[in-house]
mmCIF file of C-alpha atoms in Angstrom:
data_model
loop_
_atom_site.group_PDB
_atom_site.id
_atom_site.type_symbol
_atom_site.label_atom_id
_atom_site.label_comp_id
_atom_site.label_asym_id
_atom_site.label_seq_id
_atom_site.Cartn_x
_atom_site.Cartn_y
_atom_site.Cartn_z
ATOM 1 C CA MET A 1299 0.000 0.000 0.000
ATOM 2 C CA LEU A 1300 1.362 3.359 -0.992
ATOM 3 C CA VAL A 1301 1.190 6.181 1.467
ATOM 4 C CA ARG A 1302 1.807 9.845 0.925
ATOM 5 C CA VAL A 1303 2.454 12.152 3.812
ATOM 6 C CA LEU A 1304 0.013 14.992 4.520
ATOM 7 C CA PHE A 1305 1.636 16.484 7.531
ATOM 8 C CA ALA A 1306 4.751 16.280 9.752
ATOM 9 C CA ALA A 1307 5.677 17.403 13.275
ATOM 10 C CA LEU A 1308 6.827 20.986 13.820
ATOM 11 C CA PHE A 1309 9.345 22.149 16.402
ATOM 12 C CA LEU A 1310 10.657 25.577 15.459
ATOM 13 C CA ASN A 1311 11.616 28.640 17.482
ATOM 14 C CA CYS A 1312 10.761 31.972 15.903
ATOM 15 C CA LYS A 1313 12.558 35.266 16.498
ATOM 16 C CA CYS A 1314 11.481 38.798 15.817
ATOM 17 C CA ALA A 1315 13.179 42.017 14.732
ATOM 18 C CA ASN A 1316 12.022 45.619 14.768
ATOM 19 C CA ILE A 1317 11.717 46.543 11.061
ATOM 20 C CA THR A 1318 8.011 46.436 10.238
ATOM 21 C CA ILE A 1319 6.741 46.045 6.676
ATOM 22 C CA GLY A 1320 4.238 48.758 5.761
ATOM 23 C CA ARG A 1321 2.750 51.589 7.794
ATOM 24 C CA ASN A 1322 1.136 50.473 11.022
ATOM 25 C CA GLN A 1323 -1.880 52.760 10.936
ATOM 26 C CA ARG A 1324 -4.727 52.792 13.402
ATOM 27 C CA GLY A 1325 -7.401 52.211 10.804
ATOM 28 C CA HIS A 1326 -7.641 48.904 8.964
ATOM 29 C CA GLN A 1327 -10.287 49.639 6.358
ATOM 30 C CA ASN A 1328 -8.108 48.569 3.432
ATOM 31 C CA LEU A 1329 -7.034 45.447 5.295
ATOM 32 C CA ILE A 1330 -10.632 44.474 6.033
ATOM 33 C CA LYS A 1331 -11.617 45.112 2.413
ATOM 34 C CA CYS A 1332 -8.652 43.026 1.276
ATOM 35 C CA ILE A 1333 -9.514 40.031 3.441
ATOM 36 C CA THR A 1334 -13.231 40.242 2.708
ATOM 37 C CA SER A 1335 -12.737 40.380 -1.058
ATOM 38 C CA THR A 1336 -10.172 37.568 -0.959
ATOM 39 C CA ILE A 1337 -12.457 35.282 1.029
ATOM 40 C CA LYS A 1338 -15.396 36.103 -1.214
ATOM 41 C CA GLU A 1339 -13.440 35.321 -4.391
ATOM 42 C CA TYR A 1340 -11.357 32.323 -3.347
ATOM 43 C CA PHE A 1341 -13.158 30.690 -0.398
ATOM 44 C CA THR A 1342 -16.713 30.328 -1.682
ATOM 45 C CA THR A 1343 -16.588 26.605 -2.465
ATOM 46 C CA GLY A 1344 -16.669 23.730 0.001
ATOM 47 C CA SER A 1345 -17.323 24.012 3.703
ATOM 48 C CA SER A 1346 -17.144 27.114 5.850
ATOM 49 C CA VAL A 1347 -13.892 28.947 6.532
ATOM 50 C CA ALA A 1348 -12.190 28.482 9.895
ATOM 51 C CA TYR A 1349 -11.209 31.767 11.526
ATOM 52 C CA VAL A 1350 -8.269 30.895 13.795
ATOM 53 C CA ASP A 1351 -7.733 33.829 16.112
ATOM 54 C CA MET A 1352 -4.302 33.910 17.767
ATOM 55 C CA ASN A 1353 -5.006 37.432 19.090
ATOM 56 C CA PRO A 1354 -7.730 36.880 21.705
ATOM 57 C CA ASP A 1355 -7.465 40.517 22.829
ATOM 58 C CA ASP A 1356 -7.819 42.023 19.343
ATOM 59 C CA ASP A 1357 -11.300 41.703 17.820
ATOM 60 C CA GLU A 1358 -11.255 44.751 15.525
ATOM 61 C CA LEU A 1359 -10.639 42.644 12.427
ATOM 62 C CA LEU A 1360 -13.238 40.085 13.473
ATOM 63 C CA ARG A 1361 -15.918 42.757 13.887
ATOM 64 C CA GLY A 1362 -15.146 44.126 10.448
ATOM 65 C CA LEU A 1363 -15.313 40.689 8.842
ATOM 66 C CA HIS A 1364 -18.613 39.772 10.473
ATOM 67 C CA SER A 1365 -20.207 42.966 9.210
ATOM 68 C CA THR A 1366 -19.109 42.488 5.592
ATOM 69 C CA ALA A 1367 -18.170 38.845 4.925
ATOM 70 C CA THR A 1368 -20.465 36.679 2.802
ATOM 71 C CA VAL A 1369 -18.827 33.335 3.629
ATOM 72 C CA PRO A 1370 -19.601 31.620 6.968
ATOM 73 C CA LEU A 1371 -16.714 31.920 9.419
ATOM 74 C CA VAL A 1372 -16.200 29.333 12.169
ATOM 75 C CA LEU A 1373 -14.398 31.068 15.026
ATOM 76 C CA ARG A 1374 -11.940 28.768 16.791
ATOM 77 C CA LEU A 1375 -8.788 28.851 18.880
ATOM 78 C CA PRO A 1376 -5.560 27.117 17.765
ATOM 79 C CA THR A 1377 -6.026 24.494 20.490
ATOM 80 C CA ALA A 1378 -9.630 23.700 19.507
ATOM 81 C CA ARG A 1379 -10.546 20.185 18.366
ATOM 82 C CA LEU A 1380 -13.576 20.302 16.085
ATOM 83 C CA PRO A 1381 -15.191 17.210 14.494
ATOM 84 C CA VAL A 1382 -15.396 18.838 11.046
ATOM 85 C CA SER A 1383 -12.807 19.693 8.409
ATOM 86 C CA ASN A 1384 -12.457 23.040 6.670
ATOM 87 C CA SER A 1385 -11.775 23.921 3.049
ATOM 88 C CA GLY A 1386 -10.158 27.206 4.045
ATOM 89 C CA TYR A 1387 -8.402 28.901 6.954
ATOM 90 C CA LEU A 1388 -8.121 32.548 7.928
ATOM 91 C CA ILE A 1389 -5.360 32.797 10.542
ATOM 92 C CA THR A 1390 -4.563 36.019 12.383
ATOM 93 C CA ALA A 1391 -1.607 36.584 14.703
ATOM 94 C CA ARG A 1392 0.044 39.589 16.276
ATOM 95 C CA THR A 1393 3.620 38.422 15.590
ATOM 96 C CA VAL A 1394 5.390 35.654 13.704
ATOM 97 C CA GLU A 1395 6.359 34.087 17.014
ATOM 98 C CA ALA A 1396 2.693 33.929 18.043
ATOM 99 C CA PHE A 1397 1.867 32.344 14.692
ATOM 100 C CA CYS A 1398 4.572 29.681 15.095
ATOM 101 C CA ASN A 1399 3.346 28.703 18.553
ATOM 102 C CA GLY A 1400 -0.313 28.651 17.540
ATOM 103 C CA PHE A 1401 0.414 26.757 14.340
ATOM 104 C CA LYS A 1402 2.017 23.919 16.307
ATOM 105 C CA ASP A 1403 -1.243 23.570 18.232
ATOM 106 C CA MET A 1404 -3.254 23.485 15.002
ATOM 107 C CA LEU A 1405 -1.178 20.564 13.723
ATOM 108 C CA ARG A 1406 -2.398 18.422 16.628
ATOM 109 C CA ASP A 1407 -5.953 18.579 15.309
ATOM 110 C CA PHE A 1408 -7.023 15.417 13.443
ATOM 111 C CA LYS A 1409 -9.100 17.529 11.062
ATOM 112 C CA TRP A 1410 -6.194 19.790 10.088
ATOM 113 C CA ASN A 1411 -6.209 20.108 6.300
ATOM 114 C CA PRO A 1412 -2.863 21.232 4.789
ATOM 115 C CA SER A 1413 -4.348 21.118 1.276
ATOM 116 C CA ALA A 1414 -6.854 23.859 2.084
ATOM 117 C CA ARG A 1415 -6.496 27.472 1.000
ATOM 118 C CA ILE A 1416 -4.952 29.481 3.811
ATOM 119 C CA LEU A 1417 -4.827 33.240 4.336
ATOM 120 C CA ILE A 1418 -2.478 34.365 7.130
ATOM 121 C CA VAL A 1419 -2.597 37.891 8.561
ATOM 122 C CA ILE A 1420 0.410 38.973 10.657
ATOM 123 C CA LYS A 1421 -0.141 42.301 12.388
ATOM 124 C CA SER A 1422 3.554 42.995 13.065
ATOM 125 C CA LEU A 1423 5.507 41.476 10.178
ATOM 126 C CA LYS A 1424 9.237 41.980 9.642
ATOM 127 C CA GLN A 1425 11.074 41.594 6.365
ATOM 128 C CA PHE A 1426 13.325 38.690 7.309
ATOM 129 C CA GLU A 1427 10.465 36.854 9.033
ATOM 130 C CA LEU A 1428 8.864 36.105 5.683
ATOM 131 C CA LYS A 1429 11.360 33.291 5.183
ATOM 132 C CA THR A 1430 10.665 32.023 8.702
ATOM 133 C CA ILE A 1431 6.943 31.753 7.966
ATOM 134 C CA PHE A 1432 7.349 29.973 4.646
ATOM 135 C CA ASP A 1433 9.962 27.602 6.061
ATOM 136 C CA VAL A 1434 7.398 26.577 8.674
ATOM 137 C CA LEU A 1435 4.712 26.111 6.028
ATOM 138 C CA LEU A 1436 7.051 24.176 3.740
ATOM 139 C CA LYS A 1437 7.704 21.551 6.420
ATOM 140 C CA GLN A 1438 3.961 20.972 6.644
ATOM 141 C CA HIS A 1439 3.506 20.773 2.849
ATOM 142 C CA VAL A 1440 1.252 23.838 2.907
ATOM 143 C CA ILE A 1441 1.242 25.138 -0.663
ATOM 144 C CA ASN A 1442 -1.973 27.133 -1.183
ATOM 145 C CA VAL A 1443 -1.159 29.996 1.160
ATOM 146 C CA VAL A 1444 -0.965 33.788 1.076
ATOM 147 C CA VAL A 1445 0.538 35.932 3.850
ATOM 148 C CA VAL A 1446 -0.751 39.470 4.479
ATOM 149 C CA ASN A 1447 0.943 42.083 6.620
ATOM 150 C CA GLY A 1448 -1.709 43.345 9.013
ATOM 151 C CA THR A 1449 -1.404 47.049 8.245
ATOM 152 C CA ASP A 1450 -3.532 49.247 6.036
ATOM 153 C CA ASP A 1451 -1.100 48.606 3.156
ATOM 154 C CA ALA A 1452 -2.172 44.927 3.119
ATOM 155 C CA LEU A 1453 0.858 43.690 1.178
ATOM 156 C CA LEU A 1454 0.621 40.110 -0.097
ATOM 157 C CA TYR A 1455 3.302 37.398 -0.165
ATOM 158 C CA THR A 1456 3.395 33.779 -1.299
ATOM 159 C CA TYR A 1457 5.821 31.088 -2.491
ATOM 160 C CA ASN A 1458 5.956 28.073 -4.796
ATOM 161 C CA PRO A 1459 8.144 25.119 -3.724
ATOM 162 C CA PHE A 1460 7.347 23.340 -7.009
ATOM 163 C CA ASP A 1461 8.693 26.125 -9.206
ATOM 164 C CA HIS A 1462 12.044 25.495 -10.934
ATOM 165 C CA TYR A 1463 11.718 21.765 -10.153
ATOM 166 C CA GLY A 1464 11.775 22.384 -6.415
ATOM 167 C CA CYS A 1465 9.935 19.072 -5.891
ATOM 168 C CA GLY A 1466 7.987 20.560 -2.979
ATOM 169 C CA ARG A 1467 11.101 20.537 -0.782
ATOM 170 C CA ASN A 1468 12.589 23.995 -1.326
ATOM 171 C CA TYR A 1469 11.851 27.385 -2.841
ATOM 172 C CA LYS A 1470 14.136 30.016 -4.321
ATOM 173 C CA HIS A 1471 12.439 33.176 -3.098
ATOM 174 C CA VAL A 1472 9.358 34.699 -1.493
ATOM 175 C CA GLU A 1473 7.114 36.220 -4.130
ATOM 176 C CA ALA A 1474 5.724 39.697 -3.395
ATOM 177 C CA LEU A 1475 2.290 40.238 -4.957
ATOM 178 C CA GLY A 1476 1.989 43.922 -4.046
ATOM 179 C CA PRO A 1477 -0.885 45.755 -2.310
ATOM 180 C CA CYS A 1478 -3.936 43.566 -1.957
ATOM 181 C CA LEU A 1479 -6.500 45.979 -3.414
ATOM 182 C CA GLN A 1480 -4.326 46.742 -6.444
ATOM 183 C CA THR A 1481 -3.177 43.298 -7.525
ATOM 184 C CA ASP A 1482 -4.909 41.381 -10.307
ATOM 185 C CA THR A 1483 -2.792 38.241 -9.825
ATOM 186 C CA ASN A 1484 -4.472 34.921 -9.123
ATOM 187 C CA LEU A 1485 -3.675 34.416 -5.440
ATOM 188 C CA PHE A 1486 -4.254 30.652 -5.477
ATOM 189 C CA PRO A 1487 -3.122 29.294 -8.862
ATOM 190 C CA ASN A 1488 -2.191 25.720 -9.677
ATOM 191 C CA LYS A 1489 1.402 25.605 -8.469
ATOM 192 C CA LEU A 1490 2.153 22.107 -9.727
ATOM 193 C CA VAL A 1491 3.332 23.443 -13.073
ATOM 194 C CA THR A 1492 6.293 21.094 -13.361
ATOM 195 C CA GLY A 1493 4.791 18.601 -10.910
ATOM 196 C CA LEU A 1494 7.346 16.103 -9.635
ATOM 197 C CA ARG A 1495 9.222 15.839 -12.914
ATOM 198 C CA ASN A 1496 12.969 15.247 -12.401
ATOM 199 C CA CYS A 1497 12.334 14.674 -8.690
ATOM 200 C CA THR A 1498 13.474 11.707 -6.602
ATOM 201 C CA LEU A 1499 11.028 10.100 -4.192
ATOM 202 C CA ARG A 1500 12.462 8.447 -1.101
ATOM 203 C CA ALA A 1501 10.551 5.184 -0.671
ATOM 204 C CA SER A 1502 10.783 3.048 2.465
ATOM 205 C CA VAL A 1503 10.011 -0.599 1.683
ATOM 206 C CA PRO A 1504 9.693 -3.714 3.894
ATOM 207 C CA HIS A 1505 10.494 -7.221 2.686
ATOM 208 C CA ARG A 1506 6.941 -8.456 2.163
ATOM 209 C CA PRO A 1507 6.784 -10.722 -0.891
ATOM 210 C CA PRO A 1508 5.017 -10.794 -3.243
ATOM 211 C CA PHE A 1509 3.911 -7.198 -2.565
ATOM 212 C CA ALA A 1510 7.314 -5.658 -1.761
ATOM 213 C CA ILE A 1511 10.689 -7.348 -2.168
ATOM 214 C CA ASN A 1512 14.128 -6.504 -0.834
ATOM 215 C CA PRO A 1513 16.524 -7.558 -3.645
ATOM 216 C CA ALA A 1514 19.265 -8.317 -1.120
ATOM 217 C CA ARG A 1515 17.112 -11.066 0.403
ATOM 218 C CA VAL A 1516 16.227 -12.788 -2.877
ATOM 219 C CA LYS A 1517 18.780 -15.045 -4.588
ATOM 220 C CA LYS A 1518 16.777 -15.951 -7.672
ATOM 221 C CA GLY A 1519 13.681 -14.752 -9.440
ATOM 222 C CA THR A 1520 12.072 -11.337 -9.497
ATOM 223 C CA LYS A 1521 13.656 -8.420 -7.663
ATOM 224 C CA MET A 1522 10.553 -6.221 -7.541
ATOM 225 C CA GLY A 1523 7.258 -6.682 -5.718
ATOM 226 C CA ALA A 1524 3.763 -5.896 -6.998
ATOM 227 C CA GLU A 1525 3.564 -2.598 -5.110
ATOM 228 C CA GLN A 1526 6.978 -1.496 -6.346
ATOM 229 C CA TYR A 1527 5.911 -2.293 -9.883
ATOM 230 C CA ALA A 1528 2.696 -0.295 -9.403
ATOM 231 C CA LEU A 1529 4.745 2.711 -8.290
ATOM 232 C CA GLN A 1530 7.023 2.274 -11.292
ATOM 233 C CA LEU A 1531 4.028 2.432 -13.633
ATOM 234 C CA ILE A 1532 3.091 5.768 -12.055
ATOM 235 C CA THR A 1533 6.518 7.398 -11.875
ATOM 236 C CA GLU A 1534 8.171 6.422 -15.163
ATOM 237 C CA PRO A 1535 5.760 8.306 -17.493
ATOM 238 C CA GLU A 1536 6.157 11.392 -15.275
ATOM 239 C CA GLU A 1537 9.969 11.118 -15.276
ATOM 240 C CA ILE A 1538 10.072 10.683 -11.503
ATOM 241 C CA LYS A 1539 12.910 8.746 -9.913
ATOM 242 C CA VAL A 1540 12.520 6.509 -6.861
ATOM 243 C CA LYS A 1541 15.194 5.712 -4.289
ATOM 244 C CA TYR A 1542 14.362 2.612 -2.237
ATOM 245 C CA THR A 1543 15.476 1.841 1.309
ATOM 246 C CA TYR A 1544 14.664 -1.396 3.126
ATOM 247 C CA ASP A 1545 14.836 -0.619 6.806
ATOM 248 C CA PHE A 1546 11.604 -1.375 8.661
ATOM 249 C CA ASP A 1547 9.510 -4.329 9.775
ATOM 250 C CA PHE A 1548 6.053 -4.332 8.193
ATOM 251 C CA GLU A 1549 4.645 -6.306 11.140
ATOM 252 C CA THR A 1550 5.170 -3.269 13.379
ATOM 253 C CA TYR A 1551 1.995 -1.196 13.280
ATOM 254 C CA THR A 1552 1.842 2.568 13.630
ATOM 255 C CA THR A 1553 -0.205 4.131 16.413
ATOM 256 C CA ILE A 1554 -1.477 7.710 16.413
ATOM 257 C CA THR A 1555 -2.580 9.501 19.574
ATOM 258 C CA PRO A 1556 -5.512 11.957 19.767
ATOM 259 C CA ASP A 1557 -2.900 14.760 19.619
ATOM 260 C CA SER A 1558 -1.574 13.395 16.295
ATOM 261 C CA GLU A 1559 1.635 12.043 17.817
ATOM 262 C CA ILE A 1560 2.874 9.158 15.668
ATOM 263 C CA ASP A 1561 4.722 6.073 16.893
ATOM 264 C CA GLY A 1562 5.839 3.409 14.439
ATOM 265 C CA PRO A 1563 7.111 3.120 10.849
ATOM 266 C CA LEU A 1564 4.882 5.916 9.517
ATOM 267 C CA ASP A 1565 6.786 8.326 11.742
ATOM 268 C CA LYS A 1566 9.419 8.327 8.969
ATOM 269 C CA LEU A 1567 6.933 10.363 6.943
ATOM 270 C CA ASN A 1568 6.260 12.532 9.944
ATOM 271 C CA LYS A 1569 9.963 13.328 10.350
ATOM 272 C CA GLY A 1570 10.542 13.884 6.641
ATOM 273 C CA GLU A 1571 12.829 10.860 6.307
ATOM 274 C CA ALA A 1572 10.679 9.306 3.565
ATOM 275 C CA ASP A 1573 8.213 10.474 0.934
ATOM 276 C CA VAL A 1574 6.552 7.117 0.247
ATOM 277 C CA MET A 1575 5.859 4.169 2.543
ATOM 278 C CA PHE A 1576 4.972 0.635 1.487
ATOM 279 C CA GLY A 1577 3.149 -1.769 3.749
ATOM 280 C CA SER A 1578 -0.192 -2.947 5.031
ATOM 281 C CA ALA A 1579 -2.291 -1.624 7.892
ATOM 282 C CA MET A 1580 -5.915 -1.468 8.920
ATOM 283 C CA VAL A 1581 -7.405 1.788 7.666
ATOM 284 C CA VAL A 1582 -8.731 3.089 10.976
ATOM 285 C CA LEU A 1583 -9.952 6.636 11.538
ATOM 286 C CA SER A 1584 -6.704 7.968 13.015
ATOM 287 C CA ARG A 1585 -4.658 6.812 10.007
ATOM 288 C CA ILE A 1586 -7.256 8.100 7.540
ATOM 289 C CA GLU A 1587 -7.083 11.572 9.060
ATOM 290 C CA ALA A 1588 -3.277 11.619 9.182
ATOM 291 C CA PHE A 1589 -2.305 10.104 5.822
ATOM 292 C CA THR A 1590 -3.516 9.506 2.282
ATOM 293 C CA PHE A 1591 -3.621 5.882 1.158
ATOM 294 C CA ILE A 1592 -3.394 4.706 -2.451
ATOM 295 C CA THR A 1593 -5.268 1.439 -2.966
ATOM 296 C CA GLY A 1594 -7.267 -0.280 -5.668
ATOM 297 C CA TYR A 1595 -4.811 -2.566 -7.443
ATOM 298 C CA LEU A 1596 -5.723 -5.500 -5.168
ATOM 299 C CA ASP A 1597 -9.125 -6.908 -4.294
ATOM 300 C CA VAL A 1598 -10.475 -5.555 -1.034
ATOM 301 C CA ASN A 1599 -13.299 -7.158 0.934
ATOM 302 C CA ASP A 1600 -15.404 -5.225 3.416
ATOM 303 C CA GLU A 1601 -16.321 -7.303 6.429
ATOM 304 C CA ILE A 1602 -17.506 -7.028 10.015
ATOM 305 C CA LEU A 1603 -15.693 -9.094 12.632
ATOM 306 C CA PHE A 1604 -16.889 -9.855 16.166
ATOM 307 C CA LEU A 1605 -13.903 -10.492 18.417
ATOM 308 C CA VAL A 1606 -14.623 -12.528 21.553
ATOM 309 C CA LYS A 1607 -12.408 -13.678 24.372
ATOM 310 C CA ARG A 1608 -10.854 -17.084 23.849
ATOM 311 C CA SER A 1609 -12.122 -19.771 26.236
ATOM 312 C CA GLU A 1610 -9.722 -21.256 28.746
ATOM 313 C CA ASN A 1611 -8.301 -24.781 28.363
ATOM 314 C CA VAL A 1612 -10.368 -27.523 30.084
ATOM 315 C CA PRO A 1613 -8.825 -30.834 31.315
ATOM 316 C CA ALA A 1614 -10.008 -34.058 29.637
ATOM 317 C CA TRP A 1615 -11.569 -35.435 32.843
ATOM 318 C CA LYS A 1616 -13.610 -32.281 33.242
ATOM 319 C CA VAL A 1617 -14.943 -32.587 29.709
ATOM 320 C CA LEU A 1618 -16.287 -36.061 30.552
ATOM 321 C CA TYR A 1619 -17.738 -34.761 33.806
ATOM 322 C CA LEU A 1620 -19.489 -31.884 32.039
ATOM 323 C CA VAL A 1621 -21.143 -34.342 29.655
ATOM 324 C CA PHE A 1622 -22.748 -36.333 32.480
ATOM 325 C CA GLN A 1623 -23.515 -33.536 34.908
ATOM 326 C CA PRO A 1624 -27.229 -32.957 35.676
ATOM 327 C CA SER A 1625 -28.984 -30.906 33.076
ATOM 328 C CA PHE A 1626 -32.411 -30.366 31.645
ATOM 329 C CA SER A 1627 -31.734 -32.751 28.754
ATOM 330 C CA TRP A 1628 -30.788 -35.618 31.100
ATOM 331 C CA ILE A 1629 -33.838 -34.996 33.296
ATOM 332 C CA SER A 1630 -36.114 -35.031 30.250
ATOM 333 C CA LEU A 1631 -34.553 -38.284 29.051
ATOM 334 C CA ASN A 1632 -35.054 -39.969 32.456
ATOM 335 C CA ILE A 1633 -38.695 -38.900 32.561
ATOM 336 C CA ARG A 1634 -39.128 -40.399 29.101
ATOM 337 C CA PHE A 1635 -37.757 -43.753 30.281
ATOM 338 C CA LEU A 1636 -39.975 -43.766 33.382
ATOM 339 C CA LEU A 1637 -43.086 -43.114 31.358
ATOM 340 C CA ALA A 1638 -42.104 -45.810 28.878
ATOM 341 C CA ASP A 1639 -41.956 -48.398 31.703
ATOM 342 C CA GLN A 1640 -45.585 -47.762 32.678
ATOM 343 C CA PRO A 1641 -48.198 -50.204 31.259
ATOM 344 C CA ASN A 1642 -50.137 -47.466 29.555
ATOM 345 C CA GLY A 1643 -47.132 -45.260 28.889
ATOM 346 C CA PRO A 1644 -46.412 -43.615 25.577
ATOM 347 C CA LYS A 1645 -45.105 -45.799 22.805
#
């Protein structure tokens, strides 16, 4: 089974400087217009937008959005655990450091969706901190994102880790889109222009014939399992290379805690040590929320199993005793014999 990572753990310390981008004016009319128009244009499809407020003492922006926004906003804190997923996020923070700390809490939510469109508003944004923000987002594979400095200038910034064959692992520069109300650029374009062409996927494979085979453990015959061959059929037409490593036991299952902490082989994806994992595991809710599974090339049967406790071992003499111990069946049989002995008994 082929697995692609959707998110990884984040442990990053953020620092701040004192050179603010834009003019920090008291009024935020342009900023509110910018965010409202962006949400209206790019966040109208799918479910409601999650408004993640990392500034609990600053509700000026929230009041402005509620009075003008046309898309439902679900107000939540970074530590909230909601049973629904969101197709978009509006995240506000006073500083980059506050964003980094709050973002780590968001990653612990099972319903966190890194593929969603994300608009981040930083009230006090410094020039060099742009790289800090996008480095954090890159580790979480967050691609569809725009950062706004929270002043009345409302300057926009984004990045594309797939540009120039970056393979989703690095980016050359932060792209400045200019003032929000003056730009006519598509803020959320398809960034997979070159896709994964010329990229190398790091695949972690167990020895699990016939599905996955470690060539070093096979003397004769085929050197590639069915799952490896399936991946080859996908990658070769796209000119994608695959580097295999054989370093984990497929019988070790991965567990995921309610806070999205991962223990087991799939933690290699979590730590960024692998891009693809082969193996087999029960598709339970925690794994569904944390990873994307590619299936379909093998027959799959849906079934319901009732698991009961195994009975204890019984000695042979006790089995014989249980057969002849008093019971309703023996009593009924004795009554039958007694009635049969009577002269007018049943025949």
